[in-house]
PDB file of C-alpha atoms in Angstrom:
ATOM      1  CA  MET Z 113     -70.706   7.621  20.108  1.00  0.00           C
ATOM      2  CA  THR Z 114     -67.442   6.427  22.351  1.00  0.00           C
ATOM      3  CA  ARG Z 115     -64.616   5.069  20.525  1.00  0.00           C
ATOM      4  CA  TRP Z 116     -63.732   1.823  21.447  1.00  0.00           C
ATOM      5  CA  PRO Z 117     -60.356   2.215  23.361  1.00  0.00           C
ATOM      6  CA  LEU Z 118     -57.127   0.770  22.259  1.00  0.00           C
ATOM      7  CA  PRO Z 119     -55.427  -2.162  24.176  1.00  0.00           C
ATOM      8  CA  VAL Z 120     -53.212  -1.066  26.965  1.00  0.00           C
ATOM      9  CA  PRO Z 121     -50.126  -2.149  25.348  1.00  0.00           C
ATOM     10  CA  MET Z 122     -50.953  -0.317  22.237  1.00  0.00           C
ATOM     11  CA  GLN Z 123     -51.513   2.869  24.397  1.00  0.00           C
ATOM     12  CA  ARG Z 124     -48.642   2.448  26.254  1.00  0.00           C
ATOM     13  CA  ALA Z 125     -46.414   2.156  22.794  1.00  0.00           C
ATOM     14  CA  LEU Z 126     -48.083   5.190  21.577  1.00  0.00           C
ATOM     15  CA  GLU Z 127     -46.805   7.007  24.941  1.00  0.00           C
ATOM     16  CA  LEU Z 128     -43.667   5.804  24.118  1.00  0.00           C
ATOM     17  CA  ALA Z 129     -43.735   7.088  20.802  1.00  0.00           C
ATOM     18  CA  ALA Z 130     -44.985  10.801  22.077  1.00  0.00           C
ATOM     19  CA  GLU Z 131     -41.941  10.442  24.463  1.00  0.00           C
ATOM     20  CA  ALA Z 132     -39.509  10.082  21.418  1.00  0.00           C
ATOM     21  CA  ALA Z 133     -41.119  12.798  19.500  1.00  0.00           C
ATOM     22  CA  ALA Z 134     -40.492  15.024  22.350  1.00  0.00           C
ATOM     23  CA  ALA Z 135     -36.774  14.172  22.210  1.00  0.00           C
ATOM     24  CA  GLY Z 136     -36.426  14.720  18.573  1.00  0.00           C
ATOM     25  CA  GLU Z 137     -36.331  11.096  17.629  1.00  0.00           C
ATOM     26  CA  VAL Z 138     -38.772   9.533  15.092  1.00  0.00           C
ATOM     27  CA  PRO Z 139     -41.928   8.780  16.864  1.00  0.00           C
ATOM     28  CA  VAL Z 140     -42.079   4.872  17.293  1.00  0.00           C
ATOM     29  CA  GLY Z 141     -42.565   3.205  20.745  1.00  0.00           C
ATOM     30  CA  ALA Z 142     -42.745  -0.775  21.722  1.00  0.00           C
ATOM     31  CA  VAL Z 143     -43.404  -2.893  24.418  1.00  0.00           C
ATOM     32  CA  VAL Z 144     -43.198  -6.589  24.975  1.00  0.00           C
ATOM     33  CA  VAL Z 145     -46.003  -8.536  26.914  1.00  0.00           C
ATOM     34  CA  GLN Z 146     -46.028 -11.752  28.417  1.00  0.00           C
ATOM     35  CA  ALA Z 147     -48.801 -13.133  30.243  1.00  0.00           C
ATOM     36  CA  GLY Z 148     -50.586  -9.737  30.235  1.00  0.00           C
ATOM     37  CA  ARG Z 149     -47.805  -7.791  31.848  1.00  0.00           C
ATOM     38  CA  ILE Z 150     -45.340  -5.770  30.185  1.00  0.00           C
ATOM     39  CA  ILE Z 151     -42.131  -6.736  30.676  1.00  0.00           C
ATOM     40  CA  GLY Z 152     -39.885  -4.766  28.325  1.00  0.00           C
ATOM     41  CA  GLU Z 153     -40.298  -0.930  26.971  1.00  0.00           C
ATOM     42  CA  GLY Z 154     -38.553   1.234  24.042  1.00  0.00           C
ATOM     43  CA  ARG Z 155     -38.720   4.118  22.339  1.00  0.00           C
ATOM     44  CA  ASN Z 156     -36.785   5.452  19.202  1.00  0.00           C
ATOM     45  CA  ALA Z 157     -33.080   6.731  20.279  1.00  0.00           C
ATOM     46  CA  PRO Z 158     -30.594   6.334  17.528  1.00  0.00           C
ATOM     47  CA  ARG Z 159     -29.557   9.964  17.658  1.00  0.00           C
ATOM     48  CA  ALA Z 160     -29.475  10.464  21.330  1.00  0.00           C
ATOM     49  CA  LEU Z 161     -27.526   7.010  21.914  1.00  0.00           C
ATOM     50  CA  HIS Z 162     -25.601   7.412  18.808  1.00  0.00           C
ATOM     51  CA  ASP Z 163     -26.699   3.837  18.021  1.00  0.00           C
ATOM     52  CA  PRO Z 164     -28.200   3.161  14.622  1.00  0.00           C
ATOM     53  CA  THR Z 165     -29.475  -0.252  16.099  1.00  0.00           C
ATOM     54  CA  ALA Z 166     -31.740   1.853  18.837  1.00  0.00           C
ATOM     55  CA  HIS Z 167     -34.921   1.576  17.382  1.00  0.00           C
ATOM     56  CA  ALA Z 168     -37.935   0.788  19.819  1.00  0.00           C
ATOM     57  CA  GLU Z 169     -38.360  -2.660  19.394  1.00  0.00           C
ATOM     58  CA  ILE Z 170     -34.775  -3.636  19.711  1.00  0.00           C
ATOM     59  CA  ALA Z 171     -34.716  -1.741  23.001  1.00  0.00           C
ATOM     60  CA  ALA Z 172     -38.149  -3.567  24.131  1.00  0.00           C
ATOM     61  CA  ILE Z 173     -36.899  -6.895  22.988  1.00  0.00           C
ATOM     62  CA  ARG Z 174     -33.683  -6.532  24.876  1.00  0.00           C
ATOM     63  CA  GLN Z 175     -35.324  -5.169  28.089  1.00  0.00           C
ATOM     64  CA  ALA Z 176     -37.501  -8.153  28.156  1.00  0.00           C
ATOM     65  CA  ALA Z 177     -34.844 -10.837  27.492  1.00  0.00           C
ATOM     66  CA  ALA Z 178     -32.786  -9.333  30.078  1.00  0.00           C
ATOM     67  CA  HIS Z 179     -35.786  -9.425  32.440  1.00  0.00           C
ATOM     68  CA  LEU Z 180     -36.452 -13.195  31.665  1.00  0.00           C
ATOM     69  CA  GLY Z 181     -32.729 -14.377  31.684  1.00  0.00           C
ATOM     70  CA  SER Z 182     -33.231 -15.866  28.297  1.00  0.00           C
ATOM     71  CA  GLU Z 183     -32.569 -15.132  24.666  1.00  0.00           C
ATOM     72  CA  ARG Z 184     -35.825 -16.273  23.447  1.00  0.00           C
ATOM     73  CA  LEU Z 185     -38.898 -14.444  24.206  1.00  0.00           C
ATOM     74  CA  GLY Z 186     -41.508 -17.537  23.333  1.00  0.00           C
ATOM     75  CA  GLY Z 187     -44.923 -16.603  24.417  1.00  0.00           C
ATOM     76  CA  CYS Z 188     -44.427 -13.231  24.409  1.00  0.00           C
ATOM     77  CA  ASP Z 189     -46.185 -10.224  22.433  1.00  0.00           C
ATOM     78  CA  LEU Z 190     -44.835  -7.433  20.675  1.00  0.00           C
ATOM     79  CA  TRP Z 191     -46.701  -4.166  20.283  1.00  0.00           C
ATOM     80  CA  VAL Z 192     -45.247  -1.361  18.028  1.00  0.00           C
ATOM     81  CA  THR Z 193     -46.605   1.641  16.540  1.00  0.00           C
ATOM     82  CA  LEU Z 194     -44.826   1.424  13.152  1.00  0.00           C
ATOM     83  CA  GLU Z 195     -44.156  -1.956  10.978  1.00  0.00           C
ATOM     84  CA  PRO Z 196     -40.852  -3.145  11.733  1.00  0.00           C
ATOM     85  CA  CYS Z 197     -38.044  -2.885   9.506  1.00  0.00           C
ATOM     86  CA  PRO Z 198     -35.808  -5.657   8.023  1.00  0.00           C
ATOM     87  CA  MET Z 199     -33.556  -5.193  11.157  1.00  0.00           C
ATOM     88  CA  CYS Z 200     -36.387  -5.119  13.850  1.00  0.00           C
ATOM     89  CA  ALA Z 201     -38.350  -7.984  12.177  1.00  0.00           C
ATOM     90  CA  GLY Z 202     -34.916 -10.125  12.219  1.00  0.00           C
ATOM     91  CA  ALA Z 203     -34.889  -9.375  15.779  1.00  0.00           C
ATOM     92  CA  ILE Z 204     -38.317 -10.540  16.580  1.00  0.00           C
ATOM     93  CA  ILE Z 205     -37.615 -14.008  14.452  1.00  0.00           C
ATOM     94  CA  HIS Z 206     -34.386 -14.299  16.738  1.00  0.00           C
ATOM     95  CA  ALA Z 207     -36.462 -13.641  19.997  1.00  0.00           C
ATOM     96  CA  ARG Z 208     -39.038 -16.084  19.162  1.00  0.00           C
ATOM     97  CA  ILE Z 209     -42.164 -13.559  19.621  1.00  0.00           C
ATOM     98  CA  GLN Z 210     -45.281 -15.340  19.329  1.00  0.00           C
ATOM     99  CA  ARG Z 211     -47.509 -12.391  18.336  1.00  0.00           C
ATOM    100  CA  LEU Z 212     -46.667  -9.069  16.675  1.00  0.00           C
ATOM    101  CA  TYR Z 213     -49.218  -5.935  16.739  1.00  0.00           C
ATOM    102  CA  TYR Z 214     -48.466  -3.048  14.734  1.00  0.00           C
ATOM    103  CA  ALA Z 215     -50.070   0.095  14.124  1.00  0.00           C
ATOM    104  CA  ALA Z 216     -49.353   1.993  11.101  1.00  0.00           C
ATOM    105  CA  PRO Z 217     -47.899   0.730   7.811  1.00  0.00           C
ATOM    106  CA  ASP Z 218     -44.700   2.077   6.856  1.00  0.00           C
ATOM    107  CA  GLY Z 219     -44.871   1.270   2.842  1.00  0.00           C
ATOM    108  CA  LYS Z 220     -41.024   2.391   2.325  1.00  0.00           C
ATOM    109  CA  GLY Z 221     -39.384   1.047   5.486  1.00  0.00           C
ATOM    110  CA  GLY Z 222     -41.393  -1.624   6.744  1.00  0.00           C
ATOM    111  CA  ALA Z 223     -40.364  -5.385   6.061  1.00  0.00           C
ATOM    112  CA  VAL Z 224     -43.333  -7.374   7.121  1.00  0.00           C
ATOM    113  CA  ALA Z 225     -46.177  -6.442   4.644  1.00  0.00           C
ATOM    114  CA  HIS Z 226     -44.013  -4.738   2.390  1.00  0.00           C
ATOM    115  CA  GLY Z 227     -40.764  -4.776   0.996  1.00  0.00           C
ATOM    116  CA  ALA Z 228     -38.610  -8.015   2.040  1.00  0.00           C
ATOM    117  CA  ARG Z 229     -41.565  -9.323   4.001  1.00  0.00           C
ATOM    118  CA  LEU Z 230     -39.240 -11.341   6.121  1.00  0.00           C
ATOM    119  CA  PHE Z 231     -42.158 -13.551   7.711  1.00  0.00           C
ATOM    120  CA  ASP Z 232     -43.077 -14.943   4.272  1.00  0.00           C
ATOM    121  CA  GLN Z 233     -39.465 -15.886   3.385  1.00  0.00           C
ATOM    122  CA  PRO Z 234     -39.209 -19.607   2.702  1.00  0.00           C
ATOM    123  CA  ALA Z 235     -36.110 -20.007   4.782  1.00  0.00           C
ATOM    124  CA  CYS Z 236     -37.647 -18.028   7.853  1.00  0.00           C
ATOM    125  CA  LEU Z 237     -37.007 -19.434  10.879  1.00  0.00           C
ATOM    126  CA  HIS Z 238     -39.950 -18.427  13.048  1.00  0.00           C
ATOM    127  CA  ARG Z 239     -43.296 -16.871  11.916  1.00  0.00           C
ATOM    128  CA  PRO Z 240     -45.139 -14.792  14.523  1.00  0.00           C
ATOM    129  CA  GLU Z 241     -48.977 -14.109  14.277  1.00  0.00           C
ATOM    130  CA  VAL Z 242     -49.555 -10.947  12.666  1.00  0.00           C
ATOM    131  CA  TYR Z 243     -52.246  -8.128  13.543  1.00  0.00           C
ATOM    132  CA  GLY Z 244     -51.884  -4.622  11.895  1.00  0.00           C
ATOM    133  CA  GLY Z 245     -53.833  -1.553  11.984  1.00  0.00           C
ATOM    134  CA  MET Z 246     -54.965  -1.018  15.926  1.00  0.00           C
ATOM    135  CA  GLY Z 247     -53.850   2.506  16.449  1.00  0.00           C
ATOM    136  CA  GLU Z 248     -53.040   3.111  12.950  1.00  0.00           C
ATOM    137  CA  GLY Z 249     -54.345   6.747  12.928  1.00  0.00           C
ATOM    138  CA  GLU Z 250     -52.885   7.820  16.296  1.00  0.00           C
ATOM    139  CA  SER Z 251     -49.585   6.527  15.174  1.00  0.00           C
ATOM    140  CA  ALA Z 252     -49.522   8.137  11.795  1.00  0.00           C
ATOM    141  CA  ALA Z 253     -50.675  11.626  13.385  1.00  0.00           C
ATOM    142  CA  LEU Z 254     -47.536  11.497  15.504  1.00  0.00           C
ATOM    143  CA  LEU Z 255     -45.237  10.449  12.511  1.00  0.00           C
ATOM    144  CA  GLN Z 256     -47.059  13.206  10.415  1.00  0.00           C
ATOM    145  CA  GLY Z 257     -46.639  16.031  13.033  1.00  0.00           C
ATOM    146  CA  PHE Z 258     -43.181  14.959  13.510  1.00  0.00           C
ATOM    147  CA  PHE Z 259     -42.118  15.197  10.087  1.00  0.00           C
ATOM    148  CA  ARG Z 260     -44.233  18.300   9.301  1.00  0.00           C
ATOM    149  CA  GLU Z 261     -42.457  20.287  12.236  1.00  0.00           C
ATOM    150  CA  ARG Z 262     -39.217  19.108  10.569  1.00  0.00           C
ATOM    151  CA  ARG Z 263     -39.772  20.299   6.760  1.00  0.00           C
TER     152      ARG Z 263
ATOM    153  CA  MET L 279       3.674 -22.298  -1.969  1.00  0.00           C
ATOM    154  CA  THR L 280       2.826 -19.784   0.985  1.00  0.00           C
ATOM    155  CA  ARG L 281      -0.821 -18.834   1.335  1.00  0.00           C
ATOM    156  CA  TRP L 282      -1.678 -15.307   0.482  1.00  0.00           C
ATOM    157  CA  PRO L 283      -2.386 -13.954   4.099  1.00  0.00           C
ATOM    158  CA  LEU L 284      -5.732 -12.722   4.991  1.00  0.00           C
ATOM    159  CA  PRO L 285      -6.117  -8.694   5.587  1.00  0.00           C
ATOM    160  CA  VAL L 286      -6.042  -7.566   9.168  1.00  0.00           C
ATOM    161  CA  PRO L 287      -9.919  -6.978   9.772  1.00  0.00           C
ATOM    162  CA  MET L 288     -10.609 -10.474   8.554  1.00  0.00           C
ATOM    163  CA  GLN L 289      -7.878 -12.199  10.709  1.00  0.00           C
ATOM    164  CA  ARG L 290      -9.339 -10.123  13.600  1.00  0.00           C
ATOM    165  CA  ALA L 291     -12.867 -11.266  13.013  1.00  0.00           C
ATOM    166  CA  LEU L 292     -11.733 -14.898  12.744  1.00  0.00           C
ATOM    167  CA  GLU L 293     -10.055 -14.499  16.294  1.00  0.00           C
ATOM    168  CA  LEU L 294     -13.198 -13.003  17.608  1.00  0.00           C
ATOM    169  CA  ALA L 295     -15.409 -15.783  15.888  1.00  0.00           C
ATOM    170  CA  ALA L 296     -13.221 -18.686  17.535  1.00  0.00           C
ATOM    171  CA  GLU L 297     -13.577 -16.584  20.924  1.00  0.00           C
ATOM    172  CA  ALA L 298     -17.496 -16.963  20.302  1.00  0.00           C
ATOM    173  CA  ALA L 299     -16.907 -20.793  19.712  1.00  0.00           C
ATOM    174  CA  ALA L 300     -14.507 -21.176  23.288  1.00  0.00           C
ATOM    175  CA  ALA L 301     -17.579 -19.318  24.890  1.00  0.00           C
ATOM    176  CA  GLY L 302     -20.191 -21.799  23.794  1.00  0.00           C
ATOM    177  CA  GLU L 303     -21.618 -19.222  21.035  1.00  0.00           C
ATOM    178  CA  VAL L 304     -21.718 -19.709  17.932  1.00  0.00           C
ATOM    179  CA  PRO L 305     -18.636 -18.688  16.401  1.00  0.00           C
ATOM    180  CA  VAL L 306     -19.285 -15.430  14.269  1.00  0.00           C
ATOM    181  CA  GLY L 307     -16.805 -12.509  14.524  1.00  0.00           C
ATOM    182  CA  ALA L 308     -16.997  -9.056  12.961  1.00  0.00           C
ATOM    183  CA  VAL L 309     -14.937  -5.760  13.273  1.00  0.00           C
ATOM    184  CA  VAL L 310     -15.636  -2.046  11.844  1.00  0.00           C
ATOM    185  CA  VAL L 311     -12.651  -0.309  10.215  1.00  0.00           C
ATOM    186  CA  GLN L 312     -12.357   3.298   9.468  1.00  0.00           C
ATOM    187  CA  ALA L 313      -9.201   4.640   7.662  1.00  0.00           C
ATOM    188  CA  GLY L 314      -7.606   1.414   8.146  1.00  0.00           C
ATOM    189  CA  ARG L 315      -8.183   1.102  11.944  1.00  0.00           C
ATOM    190  CA  ILE L 316     -10.607  -1.115  13.929  1.00  0.00           C
ATOM    191  CA  ILE L 317     -12.982   1.278  15.994  1.00  0.00           C
ATOM    192  CA  GLY L 318     -15.644  -1.644  16.844  1.00  0.00           C
ATOM    193  CA  GLU L 319     -15.330  -5.300  17.576  1.00  0.00           C
ATOM    194  CA  GLY L 320     -17.955  -7.956  18.359  1.00  0.00           C
ATOM    195  CA  ARG L 321     -18.674 -11.538  18.447  1.00  0.00           C
ATOM    196  CA  ASN L 322     -21.616 -13.611  19.183  1.00  0.00           C
ATOM    197  CA  ALA L 323     -23.111 -13.668  22.599  1.00  0.00           C
ATOM    198  CA  PRO L 324     -26.583 -13.916  22.495  1.00  0.00           C
ATOM    199  CA  ARG L 325     -26.936 -16.915  25.186  1.00  0.00           C
ATOM    200  CA  ALA L 326     -24.362 -15.237  27.662  1.00  0.00           C
ATOM    201  CA  LEU L 327     -25.829 -11.754  27.546  1.00  0.00           C
ATOM    202  CA  HIS L 328     -29.632 -13.027  27.199  1.00  0.00           C
ATOM    203  CA  ASP L 329     -29.871 -10.988  24.321  1.00  0.00           C
ATOM    204  CA  PRO L 330     -31.090 -12.072  21.050  1.00  0.00           C
ATOM    205  CA  THR L 331     -29.953  -8.921  19.055  1.00  0.00           C
ATOM    206  CA  ALA L 332     -25.938  -9.722  20.254  1.00  0.00           C
ATOM    207  CA  HIS L 333     -25.068 -10.926  16.942  1.00  0.00           C
ATOM    208  CA  ALA L 334     -21.229 -10.027  15.904  1.00  0.00           C
ATOM    209  CA  GLU L 335     -22.162  -7.478  13.805  1.00  0.00           C
ATOM    210  CA  ILE L 336     -24.285  -5.759  15.928  1.00  0.00           C
ATOM    211  CA  ALA L 337     -22.224  -5.379  18.711  1.00  0.00           C
ATOM    212  CA  ALA L 338     -19.225  -4.192  16.354  1.00  0.00           C
ATOM    213  CA  ILE L 339     -21.539  -1.426  14.815  1.00  0.00           C
ATOM    214  CA  ARG L 340     -22.820  -0.183  18.413  1.00  0.00           C
ATOM    215  CA  GLN L 341     -19.132   0.218  19.681  1.00  0.00           C
ATOM    216  CA  ALA L 342     -17.991   1.700  16.368  1.00  0.00           C
ATOM    217  CA  ALA L 343     -20.909   4.272  16.543  1.00  0.00           C
ATOM    218  CA  ALA L 344     -20.193   5.215  20.417  1.00  0.00           C
ATOM    219  CA  HIS L 345     -16.662   5.654  19.198  1.00  0.00           C
ATOM    220  CA  LEU L 346     -17.453   7.981  16.743  1.00  0.00           C
ATOM    221  CA  GLY L 347     -20.504  10.048  18.731  1.00  0.00           C
ATOM    222  CA  SER L 348     -22.494   9.294  15.788  1.00  0.00           C
ATOM    223  CA  GLU L 349     -24.994   7.003  14.592  1.00  0.00           C
ATOM    224  CA  ARG L 350     -23.959   6.839  10.864  1.00  0.00           C
ATOM    225  CA  LEU L 351     -20.839   4.997   9.861  1.00  0.00           C
ATOM    226  CA  GLY L 352     -20.313   6.645   6.698  1.00  0.00           C
ATOM    227  CA  GLY L 353     -16.880   5.797   5.345  1.00  0.00           C
ATOM    228  CA  CYS L 354     -16.779   2.854   7.566  1.00  0.00           C
ATOM    229  CA  ASP L 355     -16.256  -0.747   6.383  1.00  0.00           C
ATOM    230  CA  LEU L 356     -17.562  -4.128   8.111  1.00  0.00           C
ATOM    231  CA  TRP L 357     -15.638  -7.029   8.311  1.00  0.00           C
ATOM    232  CA  VAL L 358     -17.416 -10.372   9.183  1.00  0.00           C
ATOM    233  CA  THR L 359     -17.128 -13.984   9.000  1.00  0.00           C
ATOM    234  CA  LEU L 360     -20.384 -15.062   7.974  1.00  0.00           C
ATOM    235  CA  GLU L 361     -22.763 -13.735   5.531  1.00  0.00           C
ATOM    236  CA  PRO L 362     -25.059 -11.499   7.686  1.00  0.00           C
ATOM    237  CA  CYS L 363     -28.923 -12.163   8.703  1.00  0.00           C
ATOM    238  CA  PRO L 364     -31.792  -9.954   7.846  1.00  0.00           C
ATOM    239  CA  MET L 365     -31.269  -8.027  11.669  1.00  0.00           C
ATOM    240  CA  CYS L 366     -27.559  -7.554  10.778  1.00  0.00           C
ATOM    241  CA  ALA L 367     -27.828  -6.638   7.201  1.00  0.00           C
ATOM    242  CA  GLY L 368     -30.807  -4.207   8.309  1.00  0.00           C
ATOM    243  CA  ALA L 369     -28.513  -2.511  10.965  1.00  0.00           C
ATOM    244  CA  ILE L 370     -25.506  -2.242   8.129  1.00  0.00           C
ATOM    245  CA  ILE L 371     -28.186  -0.046   6.175  1.00  0.00           C
ATOM    246  CA  HIS L 372     -29.063   1.943   9.153  1.00  0.00           C
ATOM    247  CA  ALA L 373     -25.524   2.488   9.732  1.00  0.00           C
ATOM    248  CA  ARG L 374     -24.640   3.646   6.319  1.00  0.00           C
ATOM    249  CA  ILE L 375     -21.505   1.137   6.313  1.00  0.00           C
ATOM    250  CA  GLN L 376     -19.764   1.846   3.197  1.00  0.00           C
ATOM    251  CA  ARG L 377     -18.052  -1.675   2.554  1.00  0.00           C
ATOM    252  CA  LEU L 378     -19.155  -5.182   3.633  1.00  0.00           C
ATOM    253  CA  TYR L 379     -16.568  -8.070   3.725  1.00  0.00           C
ATOM    254  CA  TYR L 380     -18.083 -11.174   4.663  1.00  0.00           C
ATOM    255  CA  ALA L 381     -15.981 -14.463   4.550  1.00  0.00           C
ATOM    256  CA  ALA L 382     -18.506 -17.753   4.331  1.00  0.00           C
ATOM    257  CA  PRO L 383     -21.975 -17.628   2.877  1.00  0.00           C
ATOM    258  CA  ASP L 384     -25.092 -18.543   4.867  1.00  0.00           C
ATOM    259  CA  GLY L 385     -27.514 -20.258   2.608  1.00  0.00           C
ATOM    260  CA  LYS L 386     -29.990 -20.779   5.177  1.00  0.00           C
ATOM    261  CA  GLY L 387     -29.744 -17.572   7.248  1.00  0.00           C
ATOM    262  CA  GLY L 388     -28.013 -15.105   5.067  1.00  0.00           C
ATOM    263  CA  ALA L 389     -30.145 -11.734   3.607  1.00  0.00           C
ATOM    264  CA  VAL L 390     -27.568 -10.443   1.549  1.00  0.00           C
ATOM    265  CA  ALA L 391     -26.598 -13.229  -1.463  1.00  0.00           C
ATOM    266  CA  HIS L 392     -29.478 -15.309  -0.172  1.00  0.00           C
ATOM    267  CA  GLY L 393     -32.985 -15.526   1.275  1.00  0.00           C
ATOM    268  CA  ALA L 394     -34.635 -11.539   1.384  1.00  0.00           C
ATOM    269  CA  ARG L 395     -31.445 -10.033  -0.173  1.00  0.00           C
ATOM    270  CA  LEU L 396     -32.046  -6.797   1.511  1.00  0.00           C
ATOM    271  CA  PHE L 397     -29.533  -4.715  -0.329  1.00  0.00           C
ATOM    272  CA  ASP L 398     -31.091  -5.901  -3.793  1.00  0.00           C
ATOM    273  CA  GLN L 399     -35.010  -4.546  -2.476  1.00  0.00           C
ATOM    274  CA  PRO L 400     -36.354  -1.838  -4.668  1.00  0.00           C
ATOM    275  CA  ALA L 401     -36.674   0.415  -1.037  1.00  0.00           C
ATOM    276  CA  CYS L 402     -33.533  -0.271   0.249  1.00  0.00           C
ATOM    277  CA  LEU L 403     -31.964   3.248   1.555  1.00  0.00           C
ATOM    278  CA  HIS L 404     -28.653   2.442   1.339  1.00  0.00           C
ATOM    279  CA  ARG L 405     -26.440  -0.226  -0.764  1.00  0.00           C
ATOM    280  CA  PRO L 406     -22.827  -1.179   0.618  1.00  0.00           C
ATOM    281  CA  GLU L 407     -20.626  -2.221  -1.600  1.00  0.00           C
ATOM    282  CA  VAL L 408     -20.078  -6.040  -0.900  1.00  0.00           C
ATOM    283  CA  TYR L 409     -17.092  -8.516  -1.340  1.00  0.00           C
ATOM    284  CA  GLY L 410     -17.791 -12.220  -0.153  1.00  0.00           C
ATOM    285  CA  GLY L 411     -15.467 -15.343   0.489  1.00  0.00           C
ATOM    286  CA  MET L 412     -12.302 -14.153   1.834  1.00  0.00           C
ATOM    287  CA  GLY L 413     -11.578 -16.304   4.657  1.00  0.00           C
ATOM    288  CA  GLU L 414     -14.580 -18.408   3.643  1.00  0.00           C
ATOM    289  CA  GLY L 415     -12.643 -21.664   4.440  1.00  0.00           C
ATOM    290  CA  GLU L 416     -11.473 -20.830   8.136  1.00  0.00           C
ATOM    291  CA  SER L 417     -14.796 -19.549   8.929  1.00  0.00           C
ATOM    292  CA  ALA L 418     -16.893 -22.507   7.908  1.00  0.00           C
ATOM    293  CA  ALA L 419     -14.092 -24.621   9.477  1.00  0.00           C
ATOM    294  CA  LEU L 420     -14.771 -22.879  12.520  1.00  0.00           C
ATOM    295  CA  LEU L 421     -18.640 -23.024  12.363  1.00  0.00           C
ATOM    296  CA  GLN L 422     -18.411 -27.034  11.307  1.00  0.00           C
ATOM    297  CA  GLY L 423     -16.535 -28.026  14.244  1.00  0.00           C
ATOM    298  CA  PHE L 424     -18.913 -25.912  16.539  1.00  0.00           C
ATOM    299  CA  PHE L 425     -22.053 -27.668  15.306  1.00  0.00           C
ATOM    300  CA  ARG L 426     -20.003 -31.179  15.045  1.00  0.00           C
ATOM    301  CA  GLU L 427     -19.404 -30.992  18.548  1.00  0.00           C
ATOM    302  CA  ARG L 428     -22.606 -30.267  19.432  1.00  0.00           C
ATOM    303  CA  ARG L 429     -24.480 -32.945  17.858  1.00  0.00           C
TER     304      ARG L 429
END
C-alpha cells in the first residue's frame, strides 16, 4: 500500500516545523496559499528572535500581507502543523483567512477546537472554514521527538 | 477642582493613540514598563504597514522583548488604551506580562472582560493582574472622534 501523499502546502509546513526543531524551537510550521501558490511561510522562532509573538502562523501571515501590500488576506488559506493558539487564531481573524488547515490538535494551547474556541465566539468578526487532521501523525511525531529530547 | 492626573504610562499610551488617529489608523496606543521605565511603545498601524498583526500591544511587546533580548517580559507591565483583542491578549500571555492596565472596555472586540475572556480560561498558562478604566474617558473620546469622522 502506498499512502496518499499530503497536499504540498502541508508538506512544506512540516518541513518548516522540522527546521524549527533543528534550530531548538518548538516544531511548528505554517504557509499561506493564494490561488495554489505559497505567498508566505513561517516557523516558530520566539527564542532566536527574542519575540514572544514569533509563532509560525504570525510569520506566515505577515509575509503574505507584505507580499500582497494589504492587511487583509481574503481568499487566502493558512496551512499549519498545529492547532493555533489564541494569539494566532486572533491574527487569522484579523487577516480574514478563508480556510484554515491544521495538522495536530493542541488540547492544552489550542483555541480553535479547544479552550476559548475563538471562531465559535458570538462576537467573532470572521470565521474561516476549518479542516483538521491532515498530517496529524507527522506533526505529532515532530513535537513528541522534540519534547522527548528535552526532558 | 483639579482632576487627578493619569499615570505617565497611560498618558504616553494616549499620545500614541492620538498619533495613530492622525495617521488614519484606529486610535490605540500601548507601552511596556519595566521598573518605572518605558522600554517598548506601539500604536495601531495595520493599514500603513500592511500587517494585520500590527496592533499597539504587539508592537510594544515586540520592542520591549527586543530591548531585553528575551521572549519573556516577566515583571513588566503593559499599559494600553483599549481592552485587548484575542490576538493581543494571547501575546500578553506568551510574554508573561505581570500587570495589564487598559483604559476603555471593548464590548465587541475585547477578550479580557468580554468575549473569550482568555485569562479566565481553565487552560490559560499565565494570568496577568488586570486593572481597567484608567483613562477610559480620554480613550473613548479618541475612538468616538475617529469613527465619527469616517461615518
